[in-house]
C-alpha cells in the first residue's frame, strides 16, 4: 500500500507549528494596522478646522434693512434682513434679464425647505476674481440695483445677490444653512 500524508489517527490534527503560523500572521496584521493608523488618522481634518466647519448666528439683533458680515471658513458671509420692498424688487426681475438665471425663492430657501424671504445669507466673495463686494454698511456703494457692488471690476449685484451687470459670471454663492430656531441660523 502506498503511504499517505494522513497520520495514523485518520485525520489531520493541527500541529503546534500551524498554531504558531496563524498566531504570527494575526500578530503581524495587528502590528501593521497599529503602525498605519497614525498615518491614516493624520488625513482627518484637525479639530480647529472641524470647529469652524459650521457656525451659529443669532439673527435677532439684525433689524429690517440691516446686514451683518460674519466669518465662516475664512470667508465673509453676508446676512441681510431684507425689507418687503427689496423682496418685491427681487421677485419682480424676469429671469431673462439675469446673466445667471435663478429665482429669488431658490436663493433664500434653507436646507429644511422653509422659505424665509426676509433673510438673505450668502458668501460675500465676488464670483469674478474673489474680491469682497461693498454694500453691507451705510455709505457703501450698492451699485445700480440696490444690492452689492464690487469696485474692482464693476460687478453689480441686486437685492438677492444675483449678478446683474459686470464681468462676474455667477451669482453670489448661497452656503448651506438651516434655521434651527426663529433666532438662530446654522451655516455650514
Short mmCIF file of N, CA and C in Angstrom, two decimals:
data_model
loop_
_atom_site.label_atom_id
_atom_site.label_comp_id
_atom_site.label_asym_id
_atom_site.label_seq_id
_atom_site.Cartn_x
_atom_site.Cartn_y
_atom_site.Cartn_z
N UNK A 1 0.82 -1.16 0.00
CA UNK A 1 0.00 0.00 0.00
C UNK A 1 0.87 1.24 0.00
N UNK A 2 0.38 2.24 -0.67
CA UNK A 2 1.16 3.48 -0.73
C UNK A 2 0.96 4.25 0.55
N UNK A 3 2.01 4.92 0.94
CA UNK A 3 1.90 5.70 2.19
C UNK A 3 1.15 7.00 1.90
N UNK A 4 0.43 7.48 2.88
CA UNK A 4 -0.31 8.73 2.70
C UNK A 4 0.20 9.75 3.71
N UNK A 5 -0.18 10.98 3.49
CA UNK A 5 0.28 12.05 4.37
C UNK A 5 -0.61 12.20 5.59
N UNK A 6 -1.67 11.43 5.65
CA UNK A 6 -2.56 11.50 6.81
C UNK A 6 -1.95 10.65 7.90
N UNK A 7 -1.85 11.20 9.11
CA UNK A 7 -1.27 10.45 10.20
C UNK A 7 -2.09 9.20 10.53
N UNK A 8 -1.56 8.38 11.34
CA UNK A 8 -2.18 7.11 11.68
C UNK A 8 -3.54 7.29 12.35
N UNK A 9 -3.79 8.43 12.95
CA UNK A 9 -5.06 8.67 13.63
C UNK A 9 -6.22 8.84 12.66
N UNK A 10 -5.99 9.02 11.36
CA UNK A 10 -7.04 9.11 10.39
C UNK A 10 -7.46 10.53 10.02
N UNK A 11 -6.99 11.54 10.71
CA UNK A 11 -7.30 12.91 10.32
C UNK A 11 -6.10 13.80 10.60
N UNK A 12 -6.18 14.98 10.03
CA UNK A 12 -5.05 15.90 10.14
C UNK A 12 -5.25 16.79 11.35
N UNK A 13 -4.52 16.56 12.38
CA UNK A 13 -4.59 17.40 13.58
C UNK A 13 -3.69 18.62 13.40
N UNK A 14 -4.19 19.78 13.85
CA UNK A 14 -3.31 20.95 13.78
C UNK A 14 -2.11 20.75 14.70
N UNK A 15 -1.03 21.14 14.19
CA UNK A 15 0.20 20.96 14.97
C UNK A 15 0.53 22.27 15.65
N UNK A 16 1.52 22.23 16.49
CA UNK A 16 1.98 23.43 17.16
C UNK A 16 2.50 24.43 16.14
N UNK A 17 3.13 23.92 15.10
CA UNK A 17 3.65 24.78 14.04
C UNK A 17 2.51 25.53 13.34
N UNK A 18 1.38 24.86 13.05
CA UNK A 18 0.23 25.53 12.43
C UNK A 18 -0.29 26.66 13.32
N UNK A 19 -0.39 26.38 14.61
CA UNK A 19 -0.86 27.40 15.54
C UNK A 19 0.08 28.60 15.56
N UNK A 20 1.37 28.36 15.59
CA UNK A 20 2.34 29.46 15.61
C UNK A 20 2.28 30.28 14.31
N UNK A 21 2.05 29.65 13.20
CA UNK A 21 1.96 30.37 11.92
C UNK A 21 0.72 31.28 11.91
N UNK A 22 -0.41 30.76 12.37
CA UNK A 22 -1.63 31.56 12.40
C UNK A 22 -1.48 32.72 13.39
N UNK A 23 -0.95 32.45 14.56
CA UNK A 23 -0.78 33.49 15.58
C UNK A 23 0.21 34.55 15.10
N UNK A 24 1.29 34.15 14.45
CA UNK A 24 2.27 35.12 13.94
C UNK A 24 1.64 35.98 12.85
N UNK A 25 0.86 35.40 11.96
CA UNK A 25 0.19 36.17 10.91
C UNK A 25 -0.80 37.17 11.49
N UNK A 26 -1.58 36.75 12.48
CA UNK A 26 -2.54 37.65 13.12
C UNK A 26 -1.83 38.79 13.83
N UNK A 27 -0.75 38.47 14.53
CA UNK A 27 0.02 39.49 15.23
C UNK A 27 0.65 40.48 14.24
N UNK A 28 1.12 39.98 13.11
CA UNK A 28 1.70 40.86 12.09
C UNK A 28 0.62 41.78 11.50
N UNK A 29 -0.58 41.27 11.29
CA UNK A 29 -1.69 42.10 10.79
C UNK A 29 -2.07 43.19 11.77
N UNK A 30 -2.16 42.85 13.05
CA UNK A 30 -2.48 43.84 14.07
C UNK A 30 -1.36 44.88 14.16
N UNK A 31 -0.13 44.44 14.08
CA UNK A 31 1.01 45.36 14.13
C UNK A 31 1.03 46.31 12.94
N UNK A 32 0.71 45.79 11.75
CA UNK A 32 0.67 46.65 10.56
C UNK A 32 -0.44 47.68 10.68
N UNK A 33 -1.61 47.27 11.17
CA UNK A 33 -2.72 48.20 11.34
C UNK A 33 -2.37 49.26 12.39
N UNK A 34 -1.75 48.85 13.49
CA UNK A 34 -1.37 49.80 14.53
C UNK A 34 -0.31 50.78 14.03
N UNK A 35 0.56 50.33 13.17
CA UNK A 35 1.58 51.21 12.61
C UNK A 35 0.97 52.16 11.59
N UNK A 36 0.02 51.70 10.80
CA UNK A 36 -0.57 52.53 9.75
C UNK A 36 -1.60 53.53 10.30
N UNK A 37 -2.22 53.23 11.44
CA UNK A 37 -3.28 54.08 11.95
C UNK A 37 -2.87 55.55 12.14
N UNK A 38 -1.74 55.88 12.74
CA UNK A 38 -1.38 57.30 12.88
C UNK A 38 -1.29 58.02 11.53
N UNK A 39 -0.82 57.34 10.51
CA UNK A 39 -0.72 57.97 9.19
C UNK A 39 -2.11 58.18 8.58
N UNK A 40 -2.99 57.21 8.74
CA UNK A 40 -4.35 57.33 8.23
C UNK A 40 -5.11 58.41 9.00
N UNK A 41 -4.96 58.42 10.32
CA UNK A 41 -5.64 59.40 11.16
C UNK A 41 -5.16 60.82 10.87
N UNK A 42 -3.94 60.96 10.43
CA UNK A 42 -3.37 62.27 10.09
C UNK A 42 -4.09 62.91 8.90
N UNK A 43 -4.78 62.11 8.08
CA UNK A 43 -5.51 62.63 6.93
C UNK A 43 -6.84 63.27 7.32
N UNK A 44 -7.32 63.02 8.54
CA UNK A 44 -8.57 63.63 9.00
C UNK A 44 -8.37 65.12 9.26
N UNK A 45 -9.43 65.92 9.16
CA UNK A 45 -9.30 67.35 9.45
C UNK A 45 -8.93 67.58 10.90
N UNK A 46 -8.19 68.64 11.16
CA UNK A 46 -7.80 68.99 12.52
C UNK A 46 -9.02 69.47 13.30
N UNK A 47 -8.92 69.43 14.62
CA UNK A 47 -10.04 69.82 15.48
C UNK A 47 -10.44 71.27 15.26
N UNK A 48 -9.46 72.15 15.05
CA UNK A 48 -9.80 73.55 14.84
C UNK A 48 -10.53 73.76 13.52
N UNK A 49 -10.21 72.94 12.52
CA UNK A 49 -10.91 73.02 11.24
C UNK A 49 -12.34 72.52 11.38
N UNK A 50 -12.52 71.43 12.11
CA UNK A 50 -13.87 70.92 12.33
C UNK A 50 -14.72 71.92 13.11
N UNK A 51 -14.11 72.61 14.05
CA UNK A 51 -14.86 73.59 14.84
C UNK A 51 -15.35 74.74 13.97
N UNK A 52 -14.63 75.07 12.92
CA UNK A 52 -15.02 76.17 12.05
C UNK A 52 -15.90 75.73 10.88
N UNK A 53 -16.20 74.44 10.78
CA UNK A 53 -16.98 73.97 9.64
C UNK A 53 -18.42 74.44 9.68
N UNK A 54 -18.94 74.71 10.87
CA UNK A 54 -20.27 75.30 11.00
C UNK A 54 -20.22 76.41 12.04
N UNK A 55 -21.07 77.39 11.85
CA UNK A 55 -21.23 78.44 12.86
C UNK A 55 -22.71 78.67 13.07
N UNK A 56 -23.05 79.14 14.26
CA UNK A 56 -24.42 79.52 14.55
C UNK A 56 -24.44 81.01 14.78
N UNK A 57 -25.40 81.68 14.17
CA UNK A 57 -25.52 83.13 14.27
C UNK A 57 -26.90 83.47 14.80
N UNK A 58 -26.93 84.32 15.82
CA UNK A 58 -28.18 84.83 16.35
C UNK A 58 -28.61 86.00 15.48
N UNK A 59 -29.74 85.87 14.80
CA UNK A 59 -30.19 86.91 13.87
C UNK A 59 -31.17 87.90 14.52
N UNK A 60 -31.49 87.69 15.79
CA UNK A 60 -32.44 88.57 16.47
C UNK A 60 -32.02 90.04 16.43
N UNK A 61 -30.75 90.39 16.68
CA UNK A 61 -30.41 91.82 16.70
C UNK A 61 -30.35 92.49 15.33
N UNK A 62 -30.47 91.74 14.25
CA UNK A 62 -30.38 92.34 12.91
C UNK A 62 -31.75 92.93 12.55
N UNK A 63 -31.79 94.23 12.43
CA UNK A 63 -33.03 94.94 12.14
C UNK A 63 -33.38 94.81 10.65
N UNK A 64 -34.64 95.03 10.33
CA UNK A 64 -35.08 95.00 8.93
C UNK A 64 -34.32 96.08 8.17
N UNK A 65 -33.74 95.70 7.02
CA UNK A 65 -32.96 96.61 6.21
C UNK A 65 -31.49 96.63 6.57
N UNK A 66 -31.11 95.91 7.62
CA UNK A 66 -29.72 95.88 8.09
C UNK A 66 -29.04 94.59 7.63
N UNK A 67 -27.73 94.67 7.49
CA UNK A 67 -26.94 93.49 7.13
C UNK A 67 -25.73 93.41 8.05
N UNK A 68 -25.30 92.20 8.30
CA UNK A 68 -24.08 91.97 9.07
C UNK A 68 -23.18 91.05 8.27
N UNK A 69 -21.91 91.08 8.61
CA UNK A 69 -20.94 90.19 7.99
C UNK A 69 -20.34 89.32 9.08
N UNK A 70 -20.38 88.01 8.89
CA UNK A 70 -19.72 87.08 9.81
C UNK A 70 -18.67 86.32 9.03
N UNK A 71 -17.75 85.70 9.73
CA UNK A 71 -16.69 84.95 9.06
C UNK A 71 -16.97 83.46 9.22
N UNK A 72 -16.91 82.75 8.11
CA UNK A 72 -17.12 81.30 8.09
C UNK A 72 -16.12 80.69 7.13
N UNK A 73 -15.33 79.75 7.61
CA UNK A 73 -14.30 79.09 6.81
C UNK A 73 -13.36 80.11 6.16
N UNK A 74 -13.11 81.20 6.87
CA UNK A 74 -12.20 82.22 6.38
C UNK A 74 -12.78 83.15 5.33
N UNK A 75 -14.07 83.04 5.08
CA UNK A 75 -14.73 83.88 4.07
C UNK A 75 -15.79 84.74 4.74
N UNK A 76 -16.03 85.94 4.18
CA UNK A 76 -17.12 86.74 4.72
C UNK A 76 -18.46 86.18 4.26
N UNK A 77 -19.41 86.17 5.17
CA UNK A 77 -20.78 85.75 4.86
C UNK A 77 -21.68 86.92 5.18
N UNK A 78 -22.45 87.36 4.18
CA UNK A 78 -23.39 88.46 4.36
C UNK A 78 -24.73 87.89 4.81
N UNK A 79 -25.27 88.43 5.90
CA UNK A 79 -26.60 88.08 6.37
C UNK A 79 -27.41 89.36 6.34
N UNK A 80 -28.41 89.41 5.50
CA UNK A 80 -29.21 90.62 5.34
C UNK A 80 -30.67 90.34 5.68
N UNK A 81 -31.24 91.20 6.52
CA UNK A 81 -32.66 91.14 6.85
C UNK A 81 -33.35 92.09 5.88
N UNK A 82 -33.90 91.53 4.82
CA UNK A 82 -34.41 92.34 3.73
C UNK A 82 -35.76 92.98 4.05
N UNK A 83 -35.97 94.13 3.45
CA UNK A 83 -37.24 94.84 3.59
C UNK A 83 -38.26 94.22 2.63
N UNK A 84 -39.55 94.43 2.86
CA UNK A 84 -40.55 93.93 1.91
C UNK A 84 -40.35 94.51 0.51
N UNK A 85 -39.88 95.74 0.42
CA UNK A 85 -39.63 96.35 -0.89
C UNK A 85 -38.50 95.63 -1.62
N UNK A 86 -37.44 95.29 -0.89
CA UNK A 86 -36.32 94.56 -1.51
C UNK A 86 -36.76 93.19 -2.01
N UNK A 87 -37.61 92.55 -1.25
CA UNK A 87 -38.11 91.22 -1.64
C UNK A 87 -38.96 91.34 -2.91
N UNK A 88 -39.88 92.31 -2.94
CA UNK A 88 -40.72 92.52 -4.13
C UNK A 88 -39.87 92.85 -5.35
N UNK A 89 -38.87 93.70 -5.15
CA UNK A 89 -38.00 94.09 -6.26
C UNK A 89 -37.24 92.87 -6.81
N UNK A 90 -36.75 92.02 -5.91
CA UNK A 90 -36.01 90.83 -6.36
C UNK A 90 -36.92 89.83 -7.07
N UNK A 91 -38.14 89.67 -6.58
CA UNK A 91 -39.08 88.73 -7.20
C UNK A 91 -39.60 89.22 -8.54
N UNK A 92 -39.59 90.54 -8.75
CA UNK A 92 -40.13 91.11 -9.99
C UNK A 92 -39.17 91.03 -11.17
N UNK A 93 -37.91 90.69 -10.93
CA UNK A 93 -36.93 90.65 -12.02
C UNK A 93 -37.19 89.43 -12.90
N UNK A 94 -37.37 89.63 -14.21
CA UNK A 94 -37.55 88.47 -15.09
C UNK A 94 -36.23 87.70 -15.23
N UNK A 95 -36.33 86.38 -15.27
CA UNK A 95 -35.13 85.55 -15.38
C UNK A 95 -34.34 85.85 -16.65
N UNK A 96 -35.02 86.30 -17.68
CA UNK A 96 -34.32 86.60 -18.94
C UNK A 96 -33.38 87.80 -18.79
N UNK A 97 -33.55 88.60 -17.74
CA UNK A 97 -32.69 89.76 -17.52
C UNK A 97 -31.45 89.42 -16.70
N UNK A 98 -31.31 88.16 -16.31
CA UNK A 98 -30.21 87.76 -15.44
C UNK A 98 -29.16 86.95 -16.20
N UNK A 99 -27.88 87.31 -16.06
CA UNK A 99 -26.81 86.51 -16.68
C UNK A 99 -26.74 85.08 -16.11
N UNK A 100 -27.05 84.92 -14.81
CA UNK A 100 -27.07 83.62 -14.15
C UNK A 100 -28.49 83.45 -13.59
N UNK A 101 -29.44 82.98 -14.43
CA UNK A 101 -30.85 82.96 -14.01
C UNK A 101 -31.10 82.08 -12.79
N UNK A 102 -31.65 82.71 -11.78
CA UNK A 102 -32.02 81.99 -10.56
C UNK A 102 -33.10 82.82 -9.87
N UNK A 103 -34.20 82.17 -9.50
CA UNK A 103 -35.28 82.92 -8.86
C UNK A 103 -34.87 83.35 -7.45
N UNK A 104 -35.54 84.35 -6.95
CA UNK A 104 -35.27 84.84 -5.60
C UNK A 104 -35.56 83.75 -4.58
N UNK A 105 -36.70 83.05 -4.72
CA UNK A 105 -37.04 81.99 -3.77
C UNK A 105 -36.02 80.87 -3.75
N UNK A 106 -35.44 80.55 -4.89
CA UNK A 106 -34.42 79.50 -4.93
C UNK A 106 -33.19 79.89 -4.12
N UNK A 107 -32.93 81.19 -4.02
CA UNK A 107 -31.74 81.66 -3.30
C UNK A 107 -31.96 81.76 -1.79
N UNK A 108 -33.18 81.96 -1.34
CA UNK A 108 -33.42 82.20 0.09
C UNK A 108 -34.06 81.02 0.81
N UNK A 109 -34.09 79.87 0.19
CA UNK A 109 -34.67 78.68 0.81
C UNK A 109 -33.60 77.96 1.60
N UNK A 110 -33.86 77.72 2.89
CA UNK A 110 -32.87 76.99 3.68
C UNK A 110 -32.97 75.49 3.40
N UNK A 111 -32.05 74.72 3.97
CA UNK A 111 -31.98 73.29 3.64
C UNK A 111 -33.20 72.52 4.13
N UNK A 112 -33.95 73.05 5.07
CA UNK A 112 -35.17 72.38 5.53
C UNK A 112 -36.36 72.76 4.66
N UNK A 113 -36.10 73.52 3.58
CA UNK A 113 -37.12 73.94 2.62
C UNK A 113 -38.18 74.84 3.24
N UNK A 114 -37.78 75.59 4.26
CA UNK A 114 -38.66 76.59 4.84
C UNK A 114 -38.27 77.92 4.20
N UNK A 115 -39.12 78.45 3.36
CA UNK A 115 -38.80 79.70 2.67
C UNK A 115 -38.88 80.84 3.67
N UNK A 116 -37.82 81.60 3.75
CA UNK A 116 -37.77 82.78 4.60
C UNK A 116 -37.25 83.92 3.74
N UNK A 117 -38.12 84.53 2.96
CA UNK A 117 -37.65 85.54 2.01
C UNK A 117 -37.04 86.76 2.67
N UNK A 118 -37.33 86.98 3.95
CA UNK A 118 -36.77 88.15 4.61
C UNK A 118 -35.27 88.01 4.92
N UNK A 119 -34.74 86.79 4.87
CA UNK A 119 -33.32 86.56 5.18
C UNK A 119 -32.57 86.17 3.92
N UNK A 120 -31.49 86.88 3.67
CA UNK A 120 -30.60 86.54 2.56
C UNK A 120 -29.24 86.23 3.17
N UNK A 121 -28.76 85.02 2.96
CA UNK A 121 -27.48 84.58 3.50
C UNK A 121 -26.64 84.11 2.33
N UNK A 122 -25.48 84.74 2.15
CA UNK A 122 -24.63 84.37 1.01
C UNK A 122 -23.17 84.67 1.32
N UNK A 123 -22.29 83.97 0.62
CA UNK A 123 -20.85 84.18 0.78
C UNK A 123 -20.49 85.47 0.05
N UNK A 124 -19.84 86.37 0.76
CA UNK A 124 -19.53 87.69 0.23
C UNK A 124 -18.24 87.73 -0.56
N UNK A 125 -18.14 86.90 -1.58
CA UNK A 125 -16.95 86.87 -2.43
C UNK A 125 -17.42 86.97 -3.87
N UNK A 126 -16.94 87.99 -4.56
CA UNK A 126 -17.32 88.20 -5.97
C UNK A 126 -16.90 86.98 -6.79
N UNK A 127 -17.78 86.56 -7.68
CA UNK A 127 -17.52 85.36 -8.47
C UNK A 127 -16.61 85.65 -9.67
N UNK A 128 -16.16 86.88 -9.82
CA UNK A 128 -15.25 87.21 -10.91
C UNK A 128 -13.82 86.89 -10.52
N UNK A 129 -13.27 87.62 -9.55
CA UNK A 129 -11.88 87.39 -9.14
C UNK A 129 -11.71 87.25 -7.63
N UNK A 130 -12.80 87.06 -6.90
CA UNK A 130 -12.69 86.80 -5.47
C UNK A 130 -12.59 88.02 -4.59
N UNK A 131 -12.98 89.19 -5.06
CA UNK A 131 -12.99 90.40 -4.25
C UNK A 131 -14.19 90.35 -3.30
N UNK A 132 -14.23 91.26 -2.34
CA UNK A 132 -15.37 91.34 -1.43
C UNK A 132 -16.21 92.54 -1.85
N UNK A 133 -17.43 92.30 -2.34
CA UNK A 133 -18.29 93.40 -2.77
C UNK A 133 -18.69 94.31 -1.60
N UNK A 134 -18.98 95.55 -1.91
CA UNK A 134 -19.42 96.53 -0.92
C UNK A 134 -20.94 96.61 -0.95
N UNK A 135 -21.51 97.10 0.15
CA UNK A 135 -22.94 97.29 0.20
C UNK A 135 -23.56 96.87 1.50
N UNK A 136 -22.77 96.36 2.43
CA UNK A 136 -23.31 95.91 3.71
C UNK A 136 -23.37 97.01 4.75
N UNK A 137 -22.62 98.09 4.56
CA UNK A 137 -22.55 99.13 5.58
C UNK A 137 -23.15 100.41 5.03
N UNK A 138 -23.70 101.24 5.92
CA UNK A 138 -24.21 102.53 5.45
C UNK A 138 -23.09 103.33 4.79
N UNK A 139 -23.39 103.90 3.65
CA UNK A 139 -22.39 104.68 2.93
C UNK A 139 -21.65 103.89 1.87
N UNK A 140 -21.72 102.53 1.92
CA UNK A 140 -21.09 101.73 0.87
C UNK A 140 -21.88 101.88 -0.42
N UNK A 141 -21.20 101.95 -1.55
CA UNK A 141 -21.95 101.99 -2.82
C UNK A 141 -22.64 100.65 -3.03
N UNK A 142 -23.87 100.70 -3.49
CA UNK A 142 -24.64 99.48 -3.69
C UNK A 142 -24.87 99.17 -5.16
N UNK A 143 -24.25 99.90 -6.04
CA UNK A 143 -24.43 99.63 -7.45
C UNK A 143 -25.78 100.09 -7.94
N UNK A 144 -26.05 99.77 -9.18
CA UNK A 144 -27.30 100.23 -9.82
C UNK A 144 -28.54 99.49 -9.34
N UNK A 145 -28.37 98.36 -8.69
CA UNK A 145 -29.51 97.50 -8.39
C UNK A 145 -29.81 97.38 -6.90
N UNK A 146 -29.21 98.25 -6.09
CA UNK A 146 -29.53 98.31 -4.67
C UNK A 146 -28.96 97.20 -3.82
N UNK A 147 -28.12 96.35 -4.37
CA UNK A 147 -27.57 95.23 -3.61
C UNK A 147 -26.12 95.44 -3.23
N UNK A 148 -25.22 94.84 -3.97
CA UNK A 148 -23.80 94.91 -3.69
C UNK A 148 -23.06 95.34 -4.94
N UNK A 149 -21.91 95.95 -4.73
CA UNK A 149 -21.11 96.46 -5.84
C UNK A 149 -19.65 96.08 -5.60
N UNK A 150 -19.02 95.47 -6.59
CA UNK A 150 -17.61 95.12 -6.50
C UNK A 150 -16.82 96.20 -7.25
N UNK A 151 -16.12 97.07 -6.54
CA UNK A 151 -15.45 98.19 -7.19
C UNK A 151 -14.23 97.79 -8.01
N UNK A 152 -13.74 96.60 -7.83
CA UNK A 152 -12.53 96.18 -8.55
C UNK A 152 -12.76 96.15 -10.06
N UNK A 153 -13.87 95.56 -10.49
CA UNK A 153 -14.14 95.44 -11.92
C UNK A 153 -15.56 95.86 -12.29
N UNK A 154 -16.31 96.41 -11.33
CA UNK A 154 -17.61 96.98 -11.64
C UNK A 154 -18.77 96.02 -11.68
N UNK A 155 -18.69 94.88 -11.01
CA UNK A 155 -19.83 93.96 -10.98
C UNK A 155 -20.88 94.48 -10.01
N UNK A 156 -22.15 94.48 -10.46
CA UNK A 156 -23.27 94.91 -9.62
C UNK A 156 -24.19 93.73 -9.37
N UNK A 157 -24.58 93.57 -8.11
CA UNK A 157 -25.48 92.50 -7.69
C UNK A 157 -26.76 93.14 -7.17
N UNK A 158 -27.89 92.44 -7.35
CA UNK A 158 -29.17 93.01 -6.90
C UNK A 158 -29.44 92.65 -5.44
N UNK A 159 -30.67 92.93 -4.98
CA UNK A 159 -31.03 92.73 -3.58
C UNK A 159 -31.17 91.25 -3.21
N UNK A 160 -30.95 90.38 -4.17
CA UNK A 160 -30.94 88.94 -3.91
C UNK A 160 -29.55 88.35 -4.13
N UNK A 161 -28.55 89.20 -4.39
CA UNK A 161 -27.18 88.73 -4.61
C UNK A 161 -26.95 88.14 -5.98
N UNK A 162 -27.85 88.44 -6.92
CA UNK A 162 -27.70 87.92 -8.28
C UNK A 162 -26.93 88.94 -9.13
N UNK A 163 -26.04 88.43 -9.97
CA UNK A 163 -25.26 89.31 -10.85
C UNK A 163 -26.20 89.95 -11.86
N UNK A 164 -26.05 91.28 -12.00
CA UNK A 164 -26.89 91.99 -12.95
C UNK A 164 -26.07 92.70 -14.01
N UNK A 165 -24.84 93.12 -13.64
CA UNK A 165 -24.01 93.86 -14.58
C UNK A 165 -22.55 93.67 -14.21
N UNK A 166 -21.69 93.60 -15.21
CA UNK A 166 -20.26 93.48 -14.96
C UNK A 166 -19.71 92.13 -15.38
N UNK A 167 -18.44 91.90 -15.12
CA UNK A 167 -17.78 90.69 -15.61
C UNK A 167 -18.03 89.43 -14.78
N UNK A 168 -18.61 89.54 -13.59
CA UNK A 168 -18.82 88.35 -12.76
C UNK A 168 -19.74 87.38 -13.50
N UNK A 169 -19.36 86.10 -13.59
CA UNK A 169 -20.17 85.15 -14.36
C UNK A 169 -21.34 84.54 -13.58
N UNK A 170 -21.27 84.53 -12.26
CA UNK A 170 -22.27 83.83 -11.45
C UNK A 170 -22.79 84.73 -10.34
N UNK A 171 -23.91 84.32 -9.76
CA UNK A 171 -24.47 85.00 -8.59
C UNK A 171 -23.57 84.75 -7.39
N UNK A 172 -23.72 85.59 -6.35
CA UNK A 172 -23.01 85.32 -5.10
C UNK A 172 -23.51 83.99 -4.56
N UNK A 173 -22.60 83.19 -4.03
CA UNK A 173 -22.91 81.82 -3.62
C UNK A 173 -23.68 81.81 -2.30
N UNK A 174 -24.75 81.04 -2.26
CA UNK A 174 -25.52 80.85 -1.03
C UNK A 174 -25.01 79.57 -0.38
N UNK A 175 -24.46 79.66 0.85
CA UNK A 175 -23.96 78.46 1.51
C UNK A 175 -25.13 77.61 2.03
N UNK A 176 -24.83 76.40 2.41
CA UNK A 176 -25.84 75.56 3.04
C UNK A 176 -26.11 76.13 4.42
N UNK A 177 -27.37 76.35 4.75
CA UNK A 177 -27.71 76.88 6.06
C UNK A 177 -29.06 76.33 6.50
N UNK A 178 -29.33 76.45 7.79
CA UNK A 178 -30.56 75.94 8.36
C UNK A 178 -30.95 76.79 9.56
N UNK A 179 -32.19 77.25 9.59
CA UNK A 179 -32.69 77.95 10.76
C UNK A 179 -33.04 76.89 11.80
N UNK A 180 -32.29 76.84 12.89
CA UNK A 180 -32.54 75.86 13.95
C UNK A 180 -33.62 76.35 14.90
N UNK A 181 -33.88 77.65 14.88
CA UNK A 181 -34.99 78.25 15.64
C UNK A 181 -35.32 79.57 14.94
N UNK A 182 -36.26 80.33 15.50
CA UNK A 182 -36.60 81.61 14.90
C UNK A 182 -35.47 82.61 15.00
N UNK A 183 -34.55 82.41 15.94
CA UNK A 183 -33.48 83.38 16.15
C UNK A 183 -32.09 82.87 15.80
N UNK A 184 -31.92 81.57 15.55
CA UNK A 184 -30.60 81.02 15.27
C UNK A 184 -30.55 80.39 13.88
N UNK A 185 -29.47 80.70 13.17
CA UNK A 185 -29.23 80.07 11.88
C UNK A 185 -27.86 79.40 11.95
N UNK A 186 -27.81 78.15 11.48
CA UNK A 186 -26.55 77.40 11.42
C UNK A 186 -26.06 77.41 9.98
N UNK A 187 -24.87 77.92 9.78
CA UNK A 187 -24.27 77.97 8.44
C UNK A 187 -23.23 76.88 8.35
N UNK A 188 -23.31 76.10 7.29
CA UNK A 188 -22.35 75.01 7.07
C UNK A 188 -22.92 73.66 7.37
#
